Coordinates of C-alpha atoms (C1' of nucleotides) in Angstrom, one line a residue:
Chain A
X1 CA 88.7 81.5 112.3
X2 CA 85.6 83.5 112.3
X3 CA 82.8 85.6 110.5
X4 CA 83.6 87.6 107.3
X5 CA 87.0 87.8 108.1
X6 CA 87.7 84.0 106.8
X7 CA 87.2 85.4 103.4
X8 CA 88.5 89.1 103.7
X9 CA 91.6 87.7 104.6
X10 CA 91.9 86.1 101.3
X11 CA 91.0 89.2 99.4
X12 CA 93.8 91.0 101.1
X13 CA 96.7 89.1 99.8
X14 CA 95.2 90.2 96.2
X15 CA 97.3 93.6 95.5
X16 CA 99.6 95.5 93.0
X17 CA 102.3 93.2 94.1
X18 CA 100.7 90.1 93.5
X19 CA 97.9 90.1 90.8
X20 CA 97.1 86.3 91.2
X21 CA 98.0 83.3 93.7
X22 CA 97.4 79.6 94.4
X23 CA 96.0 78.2 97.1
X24 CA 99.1 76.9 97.8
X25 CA 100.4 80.0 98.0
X26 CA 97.2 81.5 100.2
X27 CA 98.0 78.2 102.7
X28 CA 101.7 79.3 103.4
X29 CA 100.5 82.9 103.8
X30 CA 97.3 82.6 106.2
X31 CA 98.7 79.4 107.8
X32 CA 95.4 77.8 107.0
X33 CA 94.9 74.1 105.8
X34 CA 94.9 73.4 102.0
X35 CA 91.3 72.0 102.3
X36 CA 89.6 74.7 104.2
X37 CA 91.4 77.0 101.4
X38 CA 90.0 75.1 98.6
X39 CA 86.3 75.4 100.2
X40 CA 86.4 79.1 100.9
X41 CA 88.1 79.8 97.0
X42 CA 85.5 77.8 95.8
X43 CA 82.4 79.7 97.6
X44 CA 84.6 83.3 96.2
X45 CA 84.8 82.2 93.0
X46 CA 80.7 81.1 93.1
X47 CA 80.0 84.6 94.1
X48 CA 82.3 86.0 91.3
X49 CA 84.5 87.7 94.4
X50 CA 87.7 85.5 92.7
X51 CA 88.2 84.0 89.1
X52 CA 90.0 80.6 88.6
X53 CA 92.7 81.5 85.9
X54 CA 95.7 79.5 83.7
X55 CA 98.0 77.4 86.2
X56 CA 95.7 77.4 88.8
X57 CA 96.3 80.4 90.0
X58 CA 93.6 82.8 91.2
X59 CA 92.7 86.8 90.5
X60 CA 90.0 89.6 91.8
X61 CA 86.5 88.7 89.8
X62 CA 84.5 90.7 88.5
X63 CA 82.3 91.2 91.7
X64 CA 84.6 93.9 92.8
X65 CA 84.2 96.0 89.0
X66 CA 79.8 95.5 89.6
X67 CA 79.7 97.1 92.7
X68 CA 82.2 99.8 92.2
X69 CA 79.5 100.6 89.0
X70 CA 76.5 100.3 91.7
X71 CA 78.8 102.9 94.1
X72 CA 79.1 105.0 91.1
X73 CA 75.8 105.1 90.2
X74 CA 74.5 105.8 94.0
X75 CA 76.5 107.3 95.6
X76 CA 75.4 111.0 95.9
X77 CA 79.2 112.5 96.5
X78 CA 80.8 110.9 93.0
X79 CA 77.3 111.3 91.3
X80 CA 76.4 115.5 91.7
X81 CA 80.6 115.9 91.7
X82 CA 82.3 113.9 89.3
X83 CA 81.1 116.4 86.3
X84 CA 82.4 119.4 88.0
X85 CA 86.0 117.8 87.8
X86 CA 87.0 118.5 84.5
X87 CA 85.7 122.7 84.7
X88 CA 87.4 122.7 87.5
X89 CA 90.7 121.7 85.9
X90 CA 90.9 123.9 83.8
X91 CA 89.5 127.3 85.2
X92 CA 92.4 126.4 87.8
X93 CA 94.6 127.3 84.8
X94 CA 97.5 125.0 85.6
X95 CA 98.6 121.6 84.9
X96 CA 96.8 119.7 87.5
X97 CA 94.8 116.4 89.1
X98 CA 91.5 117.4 90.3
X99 CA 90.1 114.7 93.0
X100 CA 86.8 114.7 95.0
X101 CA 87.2 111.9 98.0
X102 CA 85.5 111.5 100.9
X103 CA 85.6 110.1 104.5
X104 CA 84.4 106.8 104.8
X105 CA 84.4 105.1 108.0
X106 CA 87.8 105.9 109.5
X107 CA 89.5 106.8 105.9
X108 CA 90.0 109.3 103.3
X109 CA 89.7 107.9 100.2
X110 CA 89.6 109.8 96.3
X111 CA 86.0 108.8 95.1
X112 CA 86.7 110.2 91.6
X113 CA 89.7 111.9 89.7
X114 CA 90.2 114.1 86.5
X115 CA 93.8 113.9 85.9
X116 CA 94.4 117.0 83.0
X117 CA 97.2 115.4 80.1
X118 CA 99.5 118.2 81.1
X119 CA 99.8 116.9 84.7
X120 CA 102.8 114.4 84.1
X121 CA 103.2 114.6 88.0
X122 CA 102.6 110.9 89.9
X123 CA 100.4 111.8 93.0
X124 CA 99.4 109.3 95.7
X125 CA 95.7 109.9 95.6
X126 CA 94.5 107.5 93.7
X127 CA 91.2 106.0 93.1
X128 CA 90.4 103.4 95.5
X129 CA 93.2 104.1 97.6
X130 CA 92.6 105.0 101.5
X131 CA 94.3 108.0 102.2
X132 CA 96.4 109.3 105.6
X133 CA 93.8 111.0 107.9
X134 CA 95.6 113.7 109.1
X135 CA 98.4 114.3 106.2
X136 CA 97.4 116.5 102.8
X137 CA 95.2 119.0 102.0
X138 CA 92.6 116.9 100.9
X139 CA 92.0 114.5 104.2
X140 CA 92.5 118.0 106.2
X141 CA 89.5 120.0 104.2
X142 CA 87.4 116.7 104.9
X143 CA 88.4 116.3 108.8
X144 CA 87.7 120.4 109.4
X145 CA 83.9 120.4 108.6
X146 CA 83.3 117.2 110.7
X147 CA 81.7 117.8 114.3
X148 CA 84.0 118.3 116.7
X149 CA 82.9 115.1 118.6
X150 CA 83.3 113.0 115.3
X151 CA 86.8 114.3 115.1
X152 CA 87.9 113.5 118.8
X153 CA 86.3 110.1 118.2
X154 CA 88.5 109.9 114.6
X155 CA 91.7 111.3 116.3
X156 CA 91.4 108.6 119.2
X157 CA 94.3 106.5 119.0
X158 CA 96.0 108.7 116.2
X159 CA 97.4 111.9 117.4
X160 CA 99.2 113.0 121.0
X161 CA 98.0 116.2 122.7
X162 CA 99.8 118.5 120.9
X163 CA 99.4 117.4 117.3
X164 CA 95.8 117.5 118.6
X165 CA 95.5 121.0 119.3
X166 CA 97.7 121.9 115.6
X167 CA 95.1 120.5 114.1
X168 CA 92.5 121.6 115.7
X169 CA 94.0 125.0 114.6
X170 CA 94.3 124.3 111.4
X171 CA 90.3 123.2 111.2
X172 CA 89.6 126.2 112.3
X173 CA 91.9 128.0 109.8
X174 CA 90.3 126.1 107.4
X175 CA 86.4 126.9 108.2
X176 CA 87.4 130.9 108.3
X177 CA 88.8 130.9 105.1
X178 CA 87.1 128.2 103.5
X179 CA 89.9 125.9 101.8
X180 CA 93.2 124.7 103.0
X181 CA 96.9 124.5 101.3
X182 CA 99.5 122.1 102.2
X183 CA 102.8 121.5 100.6
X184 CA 105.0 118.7 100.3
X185 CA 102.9 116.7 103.0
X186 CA 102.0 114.0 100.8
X187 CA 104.2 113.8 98.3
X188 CA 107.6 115.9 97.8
X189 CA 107.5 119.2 96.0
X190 CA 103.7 119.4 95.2
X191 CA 100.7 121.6 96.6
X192 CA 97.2 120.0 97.2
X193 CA 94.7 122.9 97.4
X194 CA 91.2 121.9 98.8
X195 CA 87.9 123.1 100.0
X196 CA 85.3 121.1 102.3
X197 CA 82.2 119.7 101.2
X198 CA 79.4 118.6 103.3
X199 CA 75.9 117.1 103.4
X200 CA 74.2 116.6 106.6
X201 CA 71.4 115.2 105.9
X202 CA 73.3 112.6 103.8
X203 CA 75.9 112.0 105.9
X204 CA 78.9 113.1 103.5
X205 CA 81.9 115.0 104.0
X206 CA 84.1 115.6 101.7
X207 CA 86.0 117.8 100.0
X208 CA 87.2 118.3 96.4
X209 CA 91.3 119.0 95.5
X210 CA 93.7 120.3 92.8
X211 CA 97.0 119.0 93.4
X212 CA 99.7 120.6 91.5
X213 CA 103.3 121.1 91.0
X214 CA 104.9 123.5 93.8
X215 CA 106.2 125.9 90.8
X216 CA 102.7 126.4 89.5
X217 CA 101.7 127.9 92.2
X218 CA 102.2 132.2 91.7
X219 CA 100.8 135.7 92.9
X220 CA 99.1 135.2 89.8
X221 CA 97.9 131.8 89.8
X222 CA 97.2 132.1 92.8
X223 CA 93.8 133.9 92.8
X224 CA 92.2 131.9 90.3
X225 CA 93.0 128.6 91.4
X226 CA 91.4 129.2 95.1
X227 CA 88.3 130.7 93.8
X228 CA 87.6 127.8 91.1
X229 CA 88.3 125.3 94.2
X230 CA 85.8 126.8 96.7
X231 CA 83.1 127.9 94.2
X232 CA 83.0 124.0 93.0
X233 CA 82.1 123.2 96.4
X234 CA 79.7 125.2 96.8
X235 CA 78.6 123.8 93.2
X236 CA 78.8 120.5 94.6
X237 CA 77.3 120.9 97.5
X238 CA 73.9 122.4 95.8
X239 CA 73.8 119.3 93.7
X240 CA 74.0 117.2 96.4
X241 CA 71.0 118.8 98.0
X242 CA 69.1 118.5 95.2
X243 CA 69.2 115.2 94.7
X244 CA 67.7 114.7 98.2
X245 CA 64.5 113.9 96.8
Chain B
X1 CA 72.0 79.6 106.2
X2 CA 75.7 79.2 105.2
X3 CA 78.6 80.6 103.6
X4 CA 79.5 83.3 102.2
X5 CA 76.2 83.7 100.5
X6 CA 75.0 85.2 104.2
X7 CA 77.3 88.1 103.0
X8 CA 76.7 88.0 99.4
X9 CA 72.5 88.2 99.5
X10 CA 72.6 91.5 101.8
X11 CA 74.9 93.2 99.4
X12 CA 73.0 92.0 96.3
X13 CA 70.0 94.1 98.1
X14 CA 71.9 97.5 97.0
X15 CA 71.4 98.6 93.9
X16 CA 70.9 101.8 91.6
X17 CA 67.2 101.7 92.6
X18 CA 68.1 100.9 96.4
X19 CA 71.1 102.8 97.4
X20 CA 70.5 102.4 100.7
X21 CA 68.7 100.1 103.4
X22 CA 68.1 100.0 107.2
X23 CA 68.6 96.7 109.2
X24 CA 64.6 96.3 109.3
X25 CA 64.3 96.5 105.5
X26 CA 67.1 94.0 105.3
X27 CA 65.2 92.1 108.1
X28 CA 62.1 91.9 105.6
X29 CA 63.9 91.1 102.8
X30 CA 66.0 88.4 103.5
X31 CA 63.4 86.9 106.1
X32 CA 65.9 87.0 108.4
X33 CA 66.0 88.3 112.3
X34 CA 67.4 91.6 112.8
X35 CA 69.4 90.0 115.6
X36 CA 71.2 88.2 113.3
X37 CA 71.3 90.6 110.5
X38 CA 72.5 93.7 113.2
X39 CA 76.0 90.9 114.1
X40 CA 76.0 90.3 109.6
X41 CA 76.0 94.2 108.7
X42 CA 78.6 94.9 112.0
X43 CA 80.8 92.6 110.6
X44 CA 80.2 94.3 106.7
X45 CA 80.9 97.6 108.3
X46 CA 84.1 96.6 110.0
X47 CA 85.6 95.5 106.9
X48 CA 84.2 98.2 105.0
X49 CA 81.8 96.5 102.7
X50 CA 79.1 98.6 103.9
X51 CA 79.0 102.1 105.7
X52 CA 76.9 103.1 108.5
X53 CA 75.0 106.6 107.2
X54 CA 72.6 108.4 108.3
X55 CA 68.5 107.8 109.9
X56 CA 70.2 104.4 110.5
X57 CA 70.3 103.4 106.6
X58 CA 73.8 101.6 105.0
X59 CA 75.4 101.9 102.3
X60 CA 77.7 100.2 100.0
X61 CA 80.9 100.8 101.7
X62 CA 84.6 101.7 100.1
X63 CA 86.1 98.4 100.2
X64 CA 84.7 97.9 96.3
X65 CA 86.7 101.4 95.3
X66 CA 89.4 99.5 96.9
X67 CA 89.3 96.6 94.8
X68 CA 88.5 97.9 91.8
X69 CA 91.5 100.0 91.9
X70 CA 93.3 96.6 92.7
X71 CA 92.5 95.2 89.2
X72 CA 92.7 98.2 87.5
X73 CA 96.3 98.3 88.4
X74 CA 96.8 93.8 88.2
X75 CA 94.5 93.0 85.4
X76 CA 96.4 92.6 82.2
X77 CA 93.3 93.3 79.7
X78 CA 92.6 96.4 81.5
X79 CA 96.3 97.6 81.9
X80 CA 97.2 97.0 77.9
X81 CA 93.9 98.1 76.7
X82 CA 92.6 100.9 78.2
X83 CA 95.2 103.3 76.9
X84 CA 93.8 102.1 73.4
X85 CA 90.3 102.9 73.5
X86 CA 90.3 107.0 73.2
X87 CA 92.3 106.4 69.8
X88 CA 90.3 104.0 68.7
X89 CA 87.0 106.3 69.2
X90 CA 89.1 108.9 67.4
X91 CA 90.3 106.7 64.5
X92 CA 86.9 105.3 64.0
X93 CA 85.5 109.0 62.8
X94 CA 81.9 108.6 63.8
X95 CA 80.6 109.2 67.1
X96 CA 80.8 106.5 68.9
X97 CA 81.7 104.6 72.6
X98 CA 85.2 102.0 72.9
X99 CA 84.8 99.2 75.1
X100 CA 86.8 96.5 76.5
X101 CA 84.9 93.6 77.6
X102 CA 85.8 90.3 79.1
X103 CA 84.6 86.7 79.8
X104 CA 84.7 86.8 83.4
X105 CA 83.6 83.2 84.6
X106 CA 80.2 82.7 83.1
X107 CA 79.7 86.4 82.4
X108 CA 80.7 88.8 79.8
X109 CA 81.4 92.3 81.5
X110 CA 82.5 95.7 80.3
X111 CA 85.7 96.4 81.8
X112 CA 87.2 99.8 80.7
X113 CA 85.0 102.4 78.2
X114 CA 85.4 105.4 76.6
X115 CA 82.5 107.9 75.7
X116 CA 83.1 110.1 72.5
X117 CA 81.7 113.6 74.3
X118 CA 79.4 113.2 70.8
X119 CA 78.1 110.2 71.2
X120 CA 74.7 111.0 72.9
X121 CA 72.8 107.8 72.4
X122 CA 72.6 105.4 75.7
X123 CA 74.3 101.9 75.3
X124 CA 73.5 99.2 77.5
X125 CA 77.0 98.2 78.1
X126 CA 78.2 100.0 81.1
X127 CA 81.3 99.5 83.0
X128 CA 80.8 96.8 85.3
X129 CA 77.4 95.6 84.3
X130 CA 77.3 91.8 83.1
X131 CA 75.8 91.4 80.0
X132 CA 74.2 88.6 77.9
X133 CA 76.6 85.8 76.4
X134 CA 74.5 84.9 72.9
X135 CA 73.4 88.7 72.1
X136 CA 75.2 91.5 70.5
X137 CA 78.9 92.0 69.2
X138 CA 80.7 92.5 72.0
X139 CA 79.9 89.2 73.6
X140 CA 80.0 87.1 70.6
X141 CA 83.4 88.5 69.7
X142 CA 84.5 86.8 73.2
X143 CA 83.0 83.9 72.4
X144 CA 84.1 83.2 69.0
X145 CA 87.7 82.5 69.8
X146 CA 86.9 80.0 73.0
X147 CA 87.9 76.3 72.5
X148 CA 85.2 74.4 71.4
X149 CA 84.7 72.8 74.5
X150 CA 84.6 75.9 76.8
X151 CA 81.8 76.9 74.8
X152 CA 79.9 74.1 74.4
X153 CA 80.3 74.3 78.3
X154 CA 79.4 78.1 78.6
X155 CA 75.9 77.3 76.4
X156 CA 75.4 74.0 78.2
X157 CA 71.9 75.2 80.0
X158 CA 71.2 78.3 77.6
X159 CA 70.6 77.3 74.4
X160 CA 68.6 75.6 72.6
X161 CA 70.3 73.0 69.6
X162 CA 69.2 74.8 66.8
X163 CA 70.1 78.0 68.8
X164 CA 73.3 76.7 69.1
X165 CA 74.2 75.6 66.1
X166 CA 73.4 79.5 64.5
X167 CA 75.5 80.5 66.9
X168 CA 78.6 78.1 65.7
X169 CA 77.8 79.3 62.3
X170 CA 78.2 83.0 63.6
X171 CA 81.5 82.3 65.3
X172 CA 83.2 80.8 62.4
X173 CA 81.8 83.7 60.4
X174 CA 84.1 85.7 63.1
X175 CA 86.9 83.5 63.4
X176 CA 87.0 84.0 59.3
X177 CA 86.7 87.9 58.9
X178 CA 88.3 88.3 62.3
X179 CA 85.0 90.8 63.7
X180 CA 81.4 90.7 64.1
X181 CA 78.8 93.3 63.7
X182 CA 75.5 93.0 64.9
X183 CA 72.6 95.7 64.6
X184 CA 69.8 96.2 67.1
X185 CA 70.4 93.1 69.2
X186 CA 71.5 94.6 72.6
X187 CA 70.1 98.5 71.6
X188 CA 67.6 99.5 69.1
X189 CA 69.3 101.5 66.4
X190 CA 72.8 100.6 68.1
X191 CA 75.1 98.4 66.0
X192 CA 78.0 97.2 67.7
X193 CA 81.0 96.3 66.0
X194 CA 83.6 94.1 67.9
X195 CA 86.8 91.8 67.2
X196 CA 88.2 88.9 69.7
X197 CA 90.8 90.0 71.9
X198 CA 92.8 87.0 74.0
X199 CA 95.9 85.6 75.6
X200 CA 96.1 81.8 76.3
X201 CA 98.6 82.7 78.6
X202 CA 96.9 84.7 80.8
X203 CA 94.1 83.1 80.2
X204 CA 91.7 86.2 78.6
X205 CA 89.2 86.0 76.3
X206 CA 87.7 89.7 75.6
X207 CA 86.5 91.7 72.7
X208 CA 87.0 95.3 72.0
X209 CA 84.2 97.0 70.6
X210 CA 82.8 100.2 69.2
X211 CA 79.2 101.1 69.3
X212 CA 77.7 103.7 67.3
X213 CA 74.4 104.5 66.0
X214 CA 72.8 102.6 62.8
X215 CA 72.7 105.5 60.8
X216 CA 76.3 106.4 61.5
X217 CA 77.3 102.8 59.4
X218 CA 77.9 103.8 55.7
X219 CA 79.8 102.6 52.8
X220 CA 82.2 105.0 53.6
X221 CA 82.8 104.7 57.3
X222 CA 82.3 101.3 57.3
X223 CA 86.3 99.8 55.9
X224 CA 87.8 102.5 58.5
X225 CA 86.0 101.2 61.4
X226 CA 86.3 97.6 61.0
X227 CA 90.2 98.5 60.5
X228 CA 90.3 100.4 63.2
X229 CA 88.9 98.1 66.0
X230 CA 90.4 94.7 64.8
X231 CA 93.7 96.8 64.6
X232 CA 93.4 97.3 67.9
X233 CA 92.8 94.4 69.0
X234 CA 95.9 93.5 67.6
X235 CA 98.0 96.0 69.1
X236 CA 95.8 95.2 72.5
X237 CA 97.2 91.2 72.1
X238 CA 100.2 92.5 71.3
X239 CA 100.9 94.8 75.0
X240 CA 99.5 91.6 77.1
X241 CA 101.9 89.5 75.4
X242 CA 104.9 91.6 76.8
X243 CA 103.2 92.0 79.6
X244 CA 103.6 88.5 80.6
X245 CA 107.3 88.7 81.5
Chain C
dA1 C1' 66.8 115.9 129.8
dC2 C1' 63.7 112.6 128.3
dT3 C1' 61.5 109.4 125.2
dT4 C1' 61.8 106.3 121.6
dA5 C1' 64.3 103.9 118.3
dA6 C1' 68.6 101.6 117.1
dT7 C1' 72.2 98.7 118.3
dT8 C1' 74.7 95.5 121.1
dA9 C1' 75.1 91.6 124.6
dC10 C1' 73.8 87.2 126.1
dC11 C1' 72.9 82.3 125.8
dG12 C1' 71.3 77.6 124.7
dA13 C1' 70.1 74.7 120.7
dA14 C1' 71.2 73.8 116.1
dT15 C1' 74.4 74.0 112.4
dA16 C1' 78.5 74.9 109.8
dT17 C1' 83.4 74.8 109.8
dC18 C1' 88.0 72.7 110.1
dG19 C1' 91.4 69.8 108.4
dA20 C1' 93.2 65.0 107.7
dT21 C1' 92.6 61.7 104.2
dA22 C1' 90.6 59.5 100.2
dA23 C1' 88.5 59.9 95.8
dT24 C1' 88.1 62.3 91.6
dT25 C1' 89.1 65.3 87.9
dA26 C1' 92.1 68.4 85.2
dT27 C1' 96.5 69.3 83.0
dG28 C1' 100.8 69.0 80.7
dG29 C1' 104.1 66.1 78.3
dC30 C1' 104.9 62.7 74.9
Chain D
dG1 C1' 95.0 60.8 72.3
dC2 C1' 97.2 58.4 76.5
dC3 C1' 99.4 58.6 80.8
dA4 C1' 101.5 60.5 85.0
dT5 C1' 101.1 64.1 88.1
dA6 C1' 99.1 67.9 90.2
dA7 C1' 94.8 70.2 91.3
dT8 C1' 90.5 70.0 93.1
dT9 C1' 86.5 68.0 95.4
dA10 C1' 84.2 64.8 98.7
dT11 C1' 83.9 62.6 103.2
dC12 C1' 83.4 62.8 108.1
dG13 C1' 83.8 63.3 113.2
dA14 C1' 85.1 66.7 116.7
dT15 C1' 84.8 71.4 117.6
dA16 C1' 83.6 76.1 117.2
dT17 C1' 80.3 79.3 115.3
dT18 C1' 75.9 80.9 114.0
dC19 C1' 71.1 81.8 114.9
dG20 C1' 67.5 84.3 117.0
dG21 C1' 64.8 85.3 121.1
dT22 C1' 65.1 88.5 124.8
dA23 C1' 67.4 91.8 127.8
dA24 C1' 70.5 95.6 128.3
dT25 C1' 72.7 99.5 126.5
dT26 C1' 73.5 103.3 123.5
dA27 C1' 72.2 106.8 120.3
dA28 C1' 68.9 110.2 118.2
dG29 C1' 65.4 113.4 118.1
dT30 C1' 62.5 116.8 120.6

DNA sequence: ACTTAATTACCGAATATCGATAATTATGGC
DNA sequence: GCCATAATTATCGATATTCGGTAATTAAGT
């Protein structure tokens, strides 16, 4: 075993599915010996990466909930955007979820979500969770304003010729008319709606999202939901550059 | 060095005041060599701790969205209690902020909050940031229902005997009444009122809290608060319960 | 394209890790 | 509160990894 992965690996048996373990439990899983288990929980738990709970089992510590706070309050993206999210909602006019998320590395992930009471509708952007690269409105609006050698580099080992050049289409789609719709490509019988967002100088791309029911989605809604999406870009995006200083 | 503390002191160099840091300010920092600190942060990047940005800076990276959105959806406190503190800011009538904190290991730390758009003022309990054990409501709440031992444990290096013995006083005071208020201890012109929270079970000790401004406490909001947040509590002990199944 | 800075590769000495076993400390049941 | 049992920590030698200096490579800015 080597480097930081000794102790990533650990993390990563922490999910939904299973909210706490014992280190017996962690030795069956990672095939690893009782003892070295017991040394590496004990140095997570000192750094408050793991909590010792009832039964000795063990959970997520509170590490994780301090430097999602220190994210928050740094990170330019959520800090200039997260306020826009709730206007935005509702000059869309519809029952929807209004997300901001970003690329990070190879993923798409939401950064921050406004979810309106009227939007009963389960989506799978959630907070926190890494998103398909090349599926959804919301991962295609980040993807299009990337340089085209970023995107090659992304779309590596992910996509055959052909899909490729679709998408390559569609990026370009989406830069003429500044926001891109998909339907159903996520999840079954909703629209995502979203518009790119980018900081050079900071190194962002991004892109904020409604997602709503297909049904919502009229001539007459129409109008008012694209405009409210691309003009809190362009919102966002001025924020962002302000806060270069 | 050694451990997972050669992970732990370059991430505890990112904070609000320094959101980002090249390898050479790490270098300086941690007195380390920049050999070994470029193999540290390549290994942080790969695992998504930290993110490469631009001018050769890094960032905190999206694995802590990750995680926090892992005990958001596991931890039992947050799961049965967040849903209760909008209603709680609502049926305490005065502007004011809910919180949810826990005893996380040796720290108390606000896990879920909710601002009243009207409450203006600037609390120093923030989502995520640990917070003193012996000062203000929300952490003496926690501590009041601990087994004797676990406190006597918790205060082992921090307080003095005299100190400590006040402090026993105080927690019978809120074992008896079943909340604790405190004025100007964490904030000036803050008072936080708070009742104990916790499942043996699950092993949780926590406190929900309101905070609202001095001159907000009168004779005749006063009886509707402190029903409101021990009430809660209540029905918060009462979802983790069921929760257990 | 060219210059400079950033990052990775390489390598020997020093150090930490692994995991089996033994010792200690909690924990749960009376 | 005491005892049995499980959980956790300590010990230790062989082995693998880390450290950090320097060289090679790659990326960034002009």
């Amino acid at each position: 075993m080597m480097g930081i992965t000794r102790y990533t690996r650990i993390l990563a048996l922490f999910d939904e599915n299973r909210p706490s373990l014992t280190v017996a439990e962690m030795s069956e899983a990672l095939e690893t010996s009782a003892s070295t288990l017991y040394r590496l929980v004990r140095e997570m738990v000192a750094v408050e990466m793991l909590e010792s709970t009832v039964e000795s089992h063990y959970r997520l510590g509170p590490l994780f909930v301090e430097y999602y706070r220190r994210i928050v309050l740094t990170d330019p993206l959520i800090r200039s955007g997260t306020k826009f999210l709730e206007p935005l909602a509702t000059q869309a006019g519809v029952a929807c979820t209004a997300i901001l998320a970003r690329l990070y590395g190879k993923t798409v992930m939401c950064v921050a979500e406004h979810r309106m009471p009227a939007a009963t509708f389960k989506t799978s952007y959630e907070l926190g969770r890494p998103m398909p690269l090349l599926r959804g409105a919301t991962s295609k609006a980040v993807l299009s304003s990337l340089p085209k050698r970023n995107i090659t580099a992304l779309l590596a080992d992910k996509a055959s010729e052909e899909t490729r050049e679709a998408l390559a289409a569609s990026f370009a789609a989406i830069r003429k008319f500044g926001f891109c719709e998909t339907r159903s490509e996520v999840d079954r019988d909703l629209i995502g709606i979203a518009a790119p967002l980018r900081n050079a100088e900071l190194g962002i791309n991004a892109s904020v999202s409604v997602i709503i029911e297909a049904r919502s989605l009229t001539t007459e809604t129409q109008p008012q939901i694209y405009t409210a999406v691309t003009a809190t870009a362009r919102m966002i995006e001025g924020f962002m550059a302000e806060q270069l200083g």
